[in-house]
Short mmCIF file of C-alpha atoms and ligand atoms in Angstrom, two decimals:
data_model
loop_
_atom_site.label_atom_id
_atom_site.label_comp_id
_atom_site.label_asym_id
_atom_site.label_seq_id
_atom_site.Cartn_x
_atom_site.Cartn_y
_atom_site.Cartn_z
CA MET I 956 0.11 -0.15 -0.13
CA LYS I 957 1.26 3.52 -1.05
CA THR I 958 1.86 5.96 1.70
CA LEU I 959 0.00 9.56 1.63
CA ASN I 960 2.47 12.35 2.02
CA LYS I 961 1.66 14.81 -1.12
CA ILE I 962 -1.71 16.14 -1.21
CA ALA I 963 -2.67 17.92 -4.59
CA VAL I 964 -5.27 20.59 -3.77
CA LEU I 965 -7.59 21.80 -6.09
CA PRO I 966 -10.33 24.25 -4.66
CA GLY I 967 -11.97 25.11 -7.80
CA ASP I 968 -14.99 27.51 -8.23
CA GLY I 969 -17.78 29.08 -5.80
CA ILE I 970 -17.54 27.23 -2.39
CA GLY I 971 -14.84 25.47 -3.82
CA PRO I 972 -12.05 27.43 -1.74
CA GLU I 973 -14.36 27.91 1.70
CA VAL I 974 -14.83 24.48 2.05
CA MET I 975 -11.45 23.13 0.96
CA ALA I 976 -10.01 25.64 3.63
CA GLN I 977 -12.12 23.77 6.50
CA THR I 978 -10.83 20.48 5.21
CA ILE I 979 -7.33 21.69 5.15
CA LYS I 980 -7.84 22.67 8.62
CA ILE I 981 -9.19 19.19 9.67
CA LEU I 982 -6.27 17.61 7.94
CA GLU I 983 -3.63 19.98 10.03
CA ALA I 984 -5.43 18.40 13.14
CA ILE I 985 -4.54 14.76 11.91
CA ASN I 986 -1.09 16.11 11.09
CA ASP I 987 -0.83 17.49 14.41
CA LYS I 988 -2.24 14.90 16.58
CA TYR I 989 -0.50 11.87 14.68
CA GLN I 990 2.85 13.58 13.94
CA HIS I 991 2.02 13.18 10.06
CA LYS I 992 3.66 15.18 7.68
CA LEU I 993 1.06 15.42 5.36
CA GLU I 994 1.77 18.43 2.82
CA PHE I 995 -0.46 20.20 0.53
CA ILE I 996 0.30 21.79 -2.83
CA LYS I 997 -2.30 24.23 -4.33
CA ALA I 998 -3.27 24.52 -8.06
CA ASP I 999 -6.05 25.99 -10.26
CA ILE I 1000 -8.68 23.97 -12.14
CA GLY I 1001 -11.98 24.94 -13.68
CA SER I 1002 -13.47 28.59 -14.06
CA ILE I 1003 -10.27 30.48 -11.85
CA ALA I 1004 -7.99 28.30 -14.43
CA ILE I 1005 -9.40 29.42 -17.31
CA LYS I 1006 -9.43 32.94 -16.07
CA ASN I 1007 -5.47 32.45 -15.03
CA THR I 1008 -4.12 30.56 -17.92
CA GLY I 1009 -7.15 30.28 -20.55
CA LYS I 1010 -7.14 26.61 -19.78
CA PRO I 1011 -9.42 24.42 -17.57
CA LEU I 1012 -7.10 22.15 -16.52
CA PRO I 1013 -3.57 23.59 -17.10
CA GLN I 1014 -0.50 21.45 -17.84
CA GLN I 1015 1.12 22.39 -14.58
CA THR I 1016 -1.93 21.30 -12.52
CA LEU I 1017 -1.83 18.06 -13.85
CA ASP I 1018 1.77 17.53 -13.28
CA ILE I 1019 1.16 18.23 -10.00
CA CYS I 1020 -1.81 16.07 -9.91
CA LYS I 1021 0.36 13.19 -11.16
CA SER I 1022 3.36 13.76 -8.95
CA SER I 1023 0.79 13.73 -5.68
CA ASP I 1024 -0.16 10.63 -3.71
CA ALA I 1025 -3.81 11.97 -3.87
CA VAL I 1026 -5.62 14.85 -5.34
CA LEU I 1027 -8.54 16.89 -3.30
CA LEU I 1028 -10.84 18.51 -5.21
CA GLY I 1029 -13.28 21.28 -3.89
CA ALA I 1030 -16.02 22.28 -6.73
CA ILE I 1031 -16.22 23.17 -10.47
CA GLY I 1032 -18.72 25.40 -12.38
CA ASP I 1033 -19.21 29.01 -12.85
CA PRO I 1034 -22.88 29.91 -13.95
CA ALA I 1035 -21.08 32.60 -16.26
CA TYR I 1036 -20.90 29.38 -19.03
CA ASP I 1037 -24.52 28.64 -18.58
CA GLN I 1038 -25.28 31.36 -20.53
CA LYS I 1039 -22.58 30.57 -23.67
CA LEU I 1040 -23.17 26.90 -23.64
CA ASP I 1041 -21.82 27.03 -27.37
CA SER I 1042 -18.57 28.16 -25.74
CA ASN I 1043 -15.53 26.01 -26.52
CA VAL I 1044 -14.10 26.02 -23.45
CA ARG I 1045 -15.86 25.26 -19.91
CA PRO I 1046 -14.80 24.99 -16.57
CA GLU I 1047 -16.42 21.22 -16.30
CA GLN I 1048 -13.46 19.97 -18.94
CA GLY I 1049 -11.40 20.79 -16.56
CA LEU I 1050 -12.47 17.91 -14.16
CA LEU I 1051 -13.72 15.40 -17.11
CA ALA I 1052 -9.88 15.86 -18.37
CA LEU I 1053 -8.57 15.18 -15.00
CA ARG I 1054 -10.53 12.29 -14.62
CA LYS I 1055 -9.50 10.77 -17.52
CA GLU I 1056 -5.54 11.91 -17.21
CA LEU I 1057 -5.71 9.90 -14.11
CA GLY I 1058 -7.55 7.26 -15.29
CA LEU I 1059 -10.03 7.38 -12.28
CA PHE I 1060 -12.36 5.06 -13.57
CA SER I 1061 -14.56 3.99 -10.88
CA ASN I 1062 -16.29 6.75 -8.37
CA ILE I 1063 -17.37 6.07 -5.26
CA ARG I 1064 -20.31 7.49 -3.44
CA PRO I 1065 -21.37 6.48 -0.08
CA VAL I 1066 -25.05 7.23 1.07
CA LYS I 1067 -26.15 6.82 4.65
CA SER I 1068 -29.03 8.44 6.21
CA HIS I 1069 -28.87 10.06 9.89
CA GLU I 1070 -31.86 9.22 12.20
CA SER I 1071 -31.03 12.94 13.36
CA LEU I 1072 -31.72 14.59 10.10
CA ALA I 1073 -34.65 12.23 8.86
CA HIS I 1074 -36.88 15.10 9.20
CA LEU I 1075 -34.98 17.08 6.36
CA SER I 1076 -35.50 14.80 3.69
CA PRO I 1077 -38.35 15.52 1.19
CA LEU I 1078 -38.89 11.70 1.52
CA LYS I 1079 -41.17 9.98 4.42
CA GLU I 1080 -39.08 9.21 7.33
CA ASP I 1081 -40.19 5.67 7.33
CA ARG I 1082 -38.91 4.98 3.41
CA ILE I 1083 -35.12 6.51 4.73
CA ASN I 1084 -34.45 4.63 8.17
CA ASN I 1085 -31.19 2.66 7.72
CA VAL I 1086 -30.30 3.76 4.34
CA ASP I 1087 -26.68 2.77 3.84
CA LEU I 1088 -25.66 2.38 0.15
CA VAL I 1089 -22.96 2.84 -2.05
CA ILE I 1090 -22.83 4.17 -5.53
CA PHE I 1091 -20.15 2.82 -7.93
CA ARG I 1092 -20.15 4.82 -10.90
CA GLU I 1093 -17.84 4.06 -14.00
CA LEU I 1094 -16.43 7.33 -14.61
CA THR I 1095 -14.12 7.69 -17.49
CA GLY I 1096 -16.02 6.35 -20.51
CA GLY I 1097 -19.56 5.75 -21.78
CA ILE I 1098 -21.43 8.81 -23.19
CA TYR I 1099 -19.44 11.51 -21.39
CA PHE I 1100 -16.17 10.44 -23.33
CA GLY I 1101 -17.61 9.08 -26.82
CA GLU I 1102 -17.22 11.10 -29.97
CA LYS I 1103 -19.80 14.11 -30.06
CA GLY I 1104 -20.38 16.39 -33.08
CA LYS I 1105 -22.95 19.01 -34.31
CA ASP I 1106 -24.13 20.18 -37.70
CA ASN I 1107 -22.80 23.68 -38.56
CA ASP I 1108 -26.82 24.65 -39.10
CA ASN I 1109 -27.57 23.39 -35.66
CA SER I 1110 -29.90 20.75 -37.20
CA LYS I 1111 -28.19 17.66 -35.71
CA ALA I 1112 -26.13 16.66 -32.80
CA PHE I 1113 -24.73 13.30 -31.19
CA ASP I 1114 -23.28 12.18 -28.47
CA GLN I 1115 -21.52 8.51 -28.90
CA CYS I 1116 -21.84 5.79 -25.90
CA ILE I 1117 -18.99 3.31 -26.18
CA TYR I 1118 -17.68 0.57 -23.35
CA HIS I 1119 -15.10 -1.63 -23.80
CA ARG I 1120 -15.57 -5.03 -21.92
CA HIS I 1121 -12.08 -4.00 -19.70
CA GLU I 1122 -13.50 -0.77 -18.71
CA ILE I 1123 -16.42 -2.67 -17.21
CA GLU I 1124 -14.48 -5.60 -15.55
CA ARG I 1125 -12.20 -2.86 -13.57
CA VAL I 1126 -14.90 -1.09 -12.39
CA ALA I 1127 -16.98 -4.28 -11.68
CA ARG I 1128 -14.27 -5.97 -9.84
CA GLN I 1129 -13.85 -2.90 -7.05
CA ALA I 1130 -17.98 -2.70 -6.87
CA PHE I 1131 -17.66 -6.83 -6.00
CA GLN I 1132 -14.62 -6.38 -3.42
CA MET I 1133 -16.64 -3.36 -1.51
CA ALA I 1134 -19.87 -5.45 -1.54
CA GLY I 1135 -17.73 -8.12 -0.16
CA SER I 1136 -17.15 -6.11 2.56
CA ARG I 1137 -20.73 -5.05 3.08
CA LYS I 1138 -23.97 -6.40 3.08
CA GLN I 1139 -22.98 -9.06 0.11
CA LYS I 1140 -25.16 -7.55 -2.66
CA ILE I 1141 -24.74 -5.72 -5.75
CA THR I 1142 -27.53 -4.20 -8.16
CA LEU I 1143 -26.54 -3.62 -11.61
CA VAL I 1144 -28.47 -0.37 -13.02
CA ASP I 1145 -28.89 -0.21 -16.89
CA LYS I 1146 -31.09 -0.23 -19.70
CA ALA I 1147 -30.73 -3.26 -21.06
CA ASN I 1148 -34.02 -3.45 -22.63
CA VAL I 1149 -33.04 -0.81 -25.06
CA LEU I 1150 -29.19 -0.47 -25.42
CA GLU I 1151 -26.50 -2.39 -26.55
CA THR I 1152 -23.93 -1.15 -24.14
CA SER I 1153 -26.15 -2.14 -21.21
CA ARG I 1154 -26.80 -5.60 -22.44
CA LEU I 1155 -22.47 -5.81 -22.54
CA TRP I 1156 -22.42 -4.63 -18.88
CA ARG I 1157 -25.12 -7.33 -17.98
CA SER I 1158 -22.99 -9.91 -20.02
CA VAL I 1159 -19.62 -8.86 -18.37
CA VAL I 1160 -20.99 -8.21 -14.87
CA ASN I 1161 -22.18 -11.77 -14.82
CA GLU I 1162 -19.02 -13.26 -15.73
CA ILE I 1163 -17.05 -11.28 -13.11
CA SER I 1164 -20.00 -12.23 -10.61
CA LYS I 1165 -18.51 -15.75 -10.74
CA GLU I 1166 -15.33 -14.69 -9.08
CA PHE I 1167 -17.53 -13.66 -6.10
CA PRO I 1168 -19.60 -16.55 -5.57
CA ASN I 1169 -20.95 -15.12 -1.78
CA ILE I 1170 -22.28 -12.03 -3.52
CA THR I 1171 -25.99 -11.51 -4.63
CA LEU I 1172 -26.22 -9.97 -8.17
CA ASP I 1173 -29.40 -8.20 -9.08
CA TYR I 1174 -30.50 -5.85 -11.96
CA LEU I 1175 -32.57 -3.01 -12.26
CA TYR I 1176 -33.40 -0.79 -15.26
CA ILE I 1177 -32.63 2.85 -14.46
CA ASP I 1178 -35.90 4.37 -14.97
CA ASN I 1179 -37.12 1.91 -12.21
CA ALA I 1180 -34.10 2.41 -10.20
CA THR I 1181 -34.75 6.02 -9.72
CA MET I 1182 -38.37 5.06 -8.59
CA GLN I 1183 -36.86 2.09 -6.17
CA MET I 1184 -34.53 5.33 -5.19
CA ILE I 1185 -37.41 7.06 -3.70
CA MET I 1186 -39.41 4.41 -2.59
CA ASN I 1187 -37.38 2.10 -1.17
CA PRO I 1188 -33.76 2.84 -0.70
CA ALA I 1189 -32.92 0.96 2.22
CA GLN I 1190 -32.97 -2.21 -0.33
CA PHE I 1191 -29.52 -1.16 -1.77
CA ASP I 1192 -26.29 -2.14 -0.81
CA VAL I 1193 -24.00 -1.72 -3.64
CA ILE I 1194 -25.16 -0.20 -6.93
CA LEU I 1195 -22.82 -0.67 -9.95
CA THR I 1196 -23.85 1.51 -13.30
CA SER I 1197 -22.27 3.63 -15.90
CA ASN I 1198 -21.38 7.13 -15.87
CA MET I 1199 -24.14 8.95 -16.92
CA PHE I 1200 -26.54 6.93 -14.77
CA GLY I 1201 -24.25 6.82 -11.85
CA ASP I 1202 -24.40 11.12 -11.95
CA ILE I 1203 -27.90 11.16 -12.07
CA LEU I 1204 -28.52 8.45 -9.34
CA SER I 1205 -25.87 9.95 -6.94
CA ASP I 1206 -27.61 13.55 -6.92
CA GLU I 1207 -31.08 11.62 -6.73
CA ALA I 1208 -29.78 9.54 -3.58
CA SER I 1209 -28.58 12.79 -1.79
CA VAL I 1210 -32.52 13.82 -1.09
CA ILE I 1211 -32.08 10.66 1.22
CA VAL I 1212 -29.80 12.38 3.59
CA GLY I 1213 -31.01 15.79 3.48
CA SER I 1214 -28.70 17.55 1.96
CA ILE I 1215 -26.13 17.29 -0.89
CA GLY I 1216 -23.72 18.90 1.11
CA LEU I 1217 -23.20 15.83 3.00
CA LEU I 1218 -21.89 13.68 0.49
CA PRO I 1219 -18.67 12.67 -0.52
CA SER I 1220 -16.91 10.79 -3.12
CA ALA I 1221 -14.07 8.79 -4.32
CA SER I 1222 -12.41 8.27 -7.60
CA ILE I 1223 -9.99 5.61 -7.75
CA GLY I 1224 -7.71 4.33 -10.48
CA GLU I 1225 -4.80 2.04 -10.90
CA ASN I 1226 -2.23 4.69 -10.23
CA HIS I 1227 -4.28 7.66 -8.97
CA CYS I 1228 -6.81 8.78 -6.96
CA LEU I 1229 -9.15 11.82 -6.15
CA PHE I 1230 -11.75 12.85 -3.49
CA GLU I 1231 -14.12 15.68 -3.82
CA PRO I 1232 -17.68 16.21 -2.64
CA VAL I 1233 -20.86 14.90 -4.65
CA HIS I 1234 -21.91 18.97 -4.86
CA GLY I 1235 -20.94 21.46 -7.05
CA SER I 1236 -19.77 25.24 -7.02
CA TYR I 1237 -23.15 26.57 -5.19
CA PRO I 1238 -22.01 30.09 -6.62
CA GLU I 1239 -25.08 31.54 -5.04
CA ALA I 1240 -23.10 31.22 -1.54
CA ALA I 1241 -19.84 31.92 -2.55
CA GLY I 1242 -17.66 34.06 -0.51
CA MET I 1243 -20.66 33.94 2.12
CA ASP I 1244 -18.96 31.64 4.59
CA LYS I 1245 -22.17 29.35 4.93
CA ALA I 1246 -21.66 26.64 2.57
CA ASN I 1247 -21.45 22.92 4.22
CA PRO I 1248 -17.93 21.91 4.42
CA ILE I 1249 -19.17 18.29 5.54
CA ALA I 1250 -19.01 16.59 1.73
CA THR I 1251 -15.21 18.18 1.53
CA ILE I 1252 -14.34 17.04 5.15
CA LEU I 1253 -15.61 13.38 4.61
CA SER I 1254 -13.99 13.27 1.18
CA ALA I 1255 -10.82 14.10 3.02
CA ALA I 1256 -11.74 10.96 5.86
CA MET I 1257 -12.26 8.59 2.81
CA MET I 1258 -8.92 9.40 1.35
CA LEU I 1259 -7.28 8.72 4.54
CA GLU I 1260 -9.34 5.41 4.62
CA HIS I 1261 -8.06 4.73 1.11
CA PHE I 1262 -4.49 5.10 2.43
CA ASP I 1263 -5.23 2.75 5.21
CA LEU I 1264 -5.03 5.56 7.87
CA THR I 1265 -7.97 4.24 9.75
CA GLN I 1266 -7.76 5.73 13.13
CA GLU I 1267 -7.25 9.11 11.27
CA ALA I 1268 -10.20 8.85 9.24
CA ASN I 1269 -12.42 7.33 12.00
CA ASP I 1270 -11.96 10.49 14.30
CA ILE I 1271 -13.24 12.51 11.60
CA TYR I 1272 -16.11 10.26 10.86
CA GLY I 1273 -16.81 10.40 14.61
CA ALA I 1274 -16.52 14.08 14.70
CA VAL I 1275 -18.73 14.83 11.84
CA ASN I 1276 -21.46 12.33 13.27
CA ARG I 1277 -21.22 14.14 16.49
CA CYS I 1278 -22.23 17.72 15.25
CA ILE I 1279 -24.78 15.90 12.80
CA THR I 1280 -26.06 13.99 16.17
CA GLU I 1281 -26.27 16.90 18.65
CA SER I 1282 -27.09 19.03 15.59
CA ILE I 1283 -24.48 21.84 15.37
CA LEU I 1284 -24.65 22.41 11.57
CA THR I 1285 -24.66 24.82 8.69
CA GLU I 1286 -28.07 26.98 8.05
CA GLU I 1287 -29.59 24.42 5.33
CA LEU I 1288 -29.70 21.50 7.87
CA LYS I 1289 -31.72 23.80 9.83
CA PRO I 1290 -29.69 22.86 12.98
CA ARG I 1291 -30.17 23.46 16.64
CA VAL I 1292 -26.83 25.64 16.55
CA TYR I 1293 -26.31 27.21 13.47
CA THR I 1294 -22.81 27.76 12.42
CA SER I 1295 -21.09 29.00 9.41
CA CYS I 1296 -18.51 27.25 7.27
CA SER I 1297 -15.59 28.11 9.06
CA GLU I 1298 -17.24 27.56 12.80
CA LEU I 1299 -18.04 24.39 11.82
CA GLY I 1300 -14.66 23.37 10.52
CA ASP I 1301 -13.25 24.99 13.89
CA ILE I 1302 -15.80 22.78 15.94
CA ILE I 1303 -14.77 19.72 13.87
CA TYR I 1304 -11.37 20.56 14.42
CA SER I 1305 -11.70 20.76 18.42
CA LEU I 1306 -13.45 17.50 18.50
CA ILE I 1307 -10.57 15.78 16.63
CA TYR I 1308 -7.77 17.59 18.34
CA ASP I 1309 -9.05 17.43 21.82
CA ASN I 1310 -9.90 13.61 21.67
CA MET I 1311 -13.41 14.38 22.19
CA ILE I 1312 -13.18 14.23 25.69
CA ASP I 1313 -13.50 17.74 26.78
CA PHE I 1314 -15.49 19.35 24.41
CA ASP I 1315 -18.85 20.38 25.76
CA THR I 1316 -21.25 20.63 22.53
CA LYS I 1317 -24.09 21.76 25.13
CA LYS I 1318 -22.10 25.00 25.85
CA ILE I 1319 -22.21 26.10 22.53
CA HIS I 1320 -25.22 28.50 22.52
CA THR I 1321 -28.30 28.03 20.06
CA SER I 1322 -27.81 31.62 18.40
CA LYS I 1323 -26.73 32.45 15.31
CA SER I 1324 -23.29 32.48 16.41
CA VAL I 1325 -21.15 30.02 17.93
CA ILE I 1326 -19.83 30.40 21.50
CA ILE I 1327 -17.29 27.58 22.82
C1 LIG X 987 -20.24 15.28 -10.74
C2 LIG X 987 -20.56 16.27 -11.35
C3 LIG X 987 -19.88 16.29 -12.99
C4 LIG X 987 -20.31 15.73 -13.66
C5 LIG X 987 -20.00 17.83 -13.87
C6 LIG X 987 -19.36 18.80 -12.97
C7 LIG X 987 -19.09 17.40 -15.13
O1 LIG X 987 -21.93 16.38 -11.95
O2 LIG X 987 -19.04 14.83 -10.40
O3 LIG X 987 -21.35 14.51 -10.54
O4 LIG X 987 -21.43 15.44 -14.54
O5 LIG X 987 -19.48 14.01 -13.73
MN1 LIG X 988 -23.52 15.06 -11.17
#
């Protein structure tokens, strides 16, 4: 197992820099507590990179990422580009190119419901009790990366969806391995009644499943899966799916936990790994110190876990869980104690650094400002 020393930090756009600042704060707490020497090297990506260099993924950023042990990413996206969808350069291209260049073929998005947040979900509480699922989204193939084109007169456009057997095999193996350490169940989500690529997915995943005889494999069409996700999400353990279906399903799954601001993700390839929140750049909140840093902080915990720093990761999970249970959170979660983005970072820092012993959350005032 590789060791974790150098971390490329790409704060990106919108609320990215704010949530990333809190995440670095938490990793500094881990550095101090465990005498680690995690190093952070910052670089631009997305809209800010276009502004500074003309490119959404500058070569220098790519080099830094390639020579680091892991990449931490904030968020990408700028509403200015939604006005000019025809533009040849877009911030999102930076993220897509980075995933491709680093070979990050598997995107892991865990979704776990919290009893104390159940009232915030638009879904009925009895539906979301005990949800604990992981979406495995293929990340470097499919319709996202197929050939695209458009006629000059705007009369026709196309996006090709191609999957190669090996692309399916490698993400499927990771998903089966994960299911082995969980509830031993995989659901392959596809559209095999219509799409040839989905039929290939079914036959390849079926073959791979023979290597994992203890794991139950079942199948759902994507249209049915989106319905099941809101009717009975607790039925799922590991969901395995293609790039675009995984993108859509994971946003849908975020309503289960009450806020997309809580969902982390890990993107894993053969030689590189990247960790980023599922949420976007939330430009309306940029610079206001009110965004939820938890998704990015939990992404950092997934990074530590990936490098077998289990105790360190558990410290972060424990501290975040405590804030959730005691309802000390950012405003979108309508908490008992409102915190700003940076105040929540400070509280999580203290919970980790003080070993959670001396910290009395009852002393935090239930006003809009936090006094410890
Ligand atoms: C995600 C995002 C990206 C995607 C965008 C920003 C390109 O929505 O990571 O889920 O579609 O993959
Ligand atoms: Mn998405």
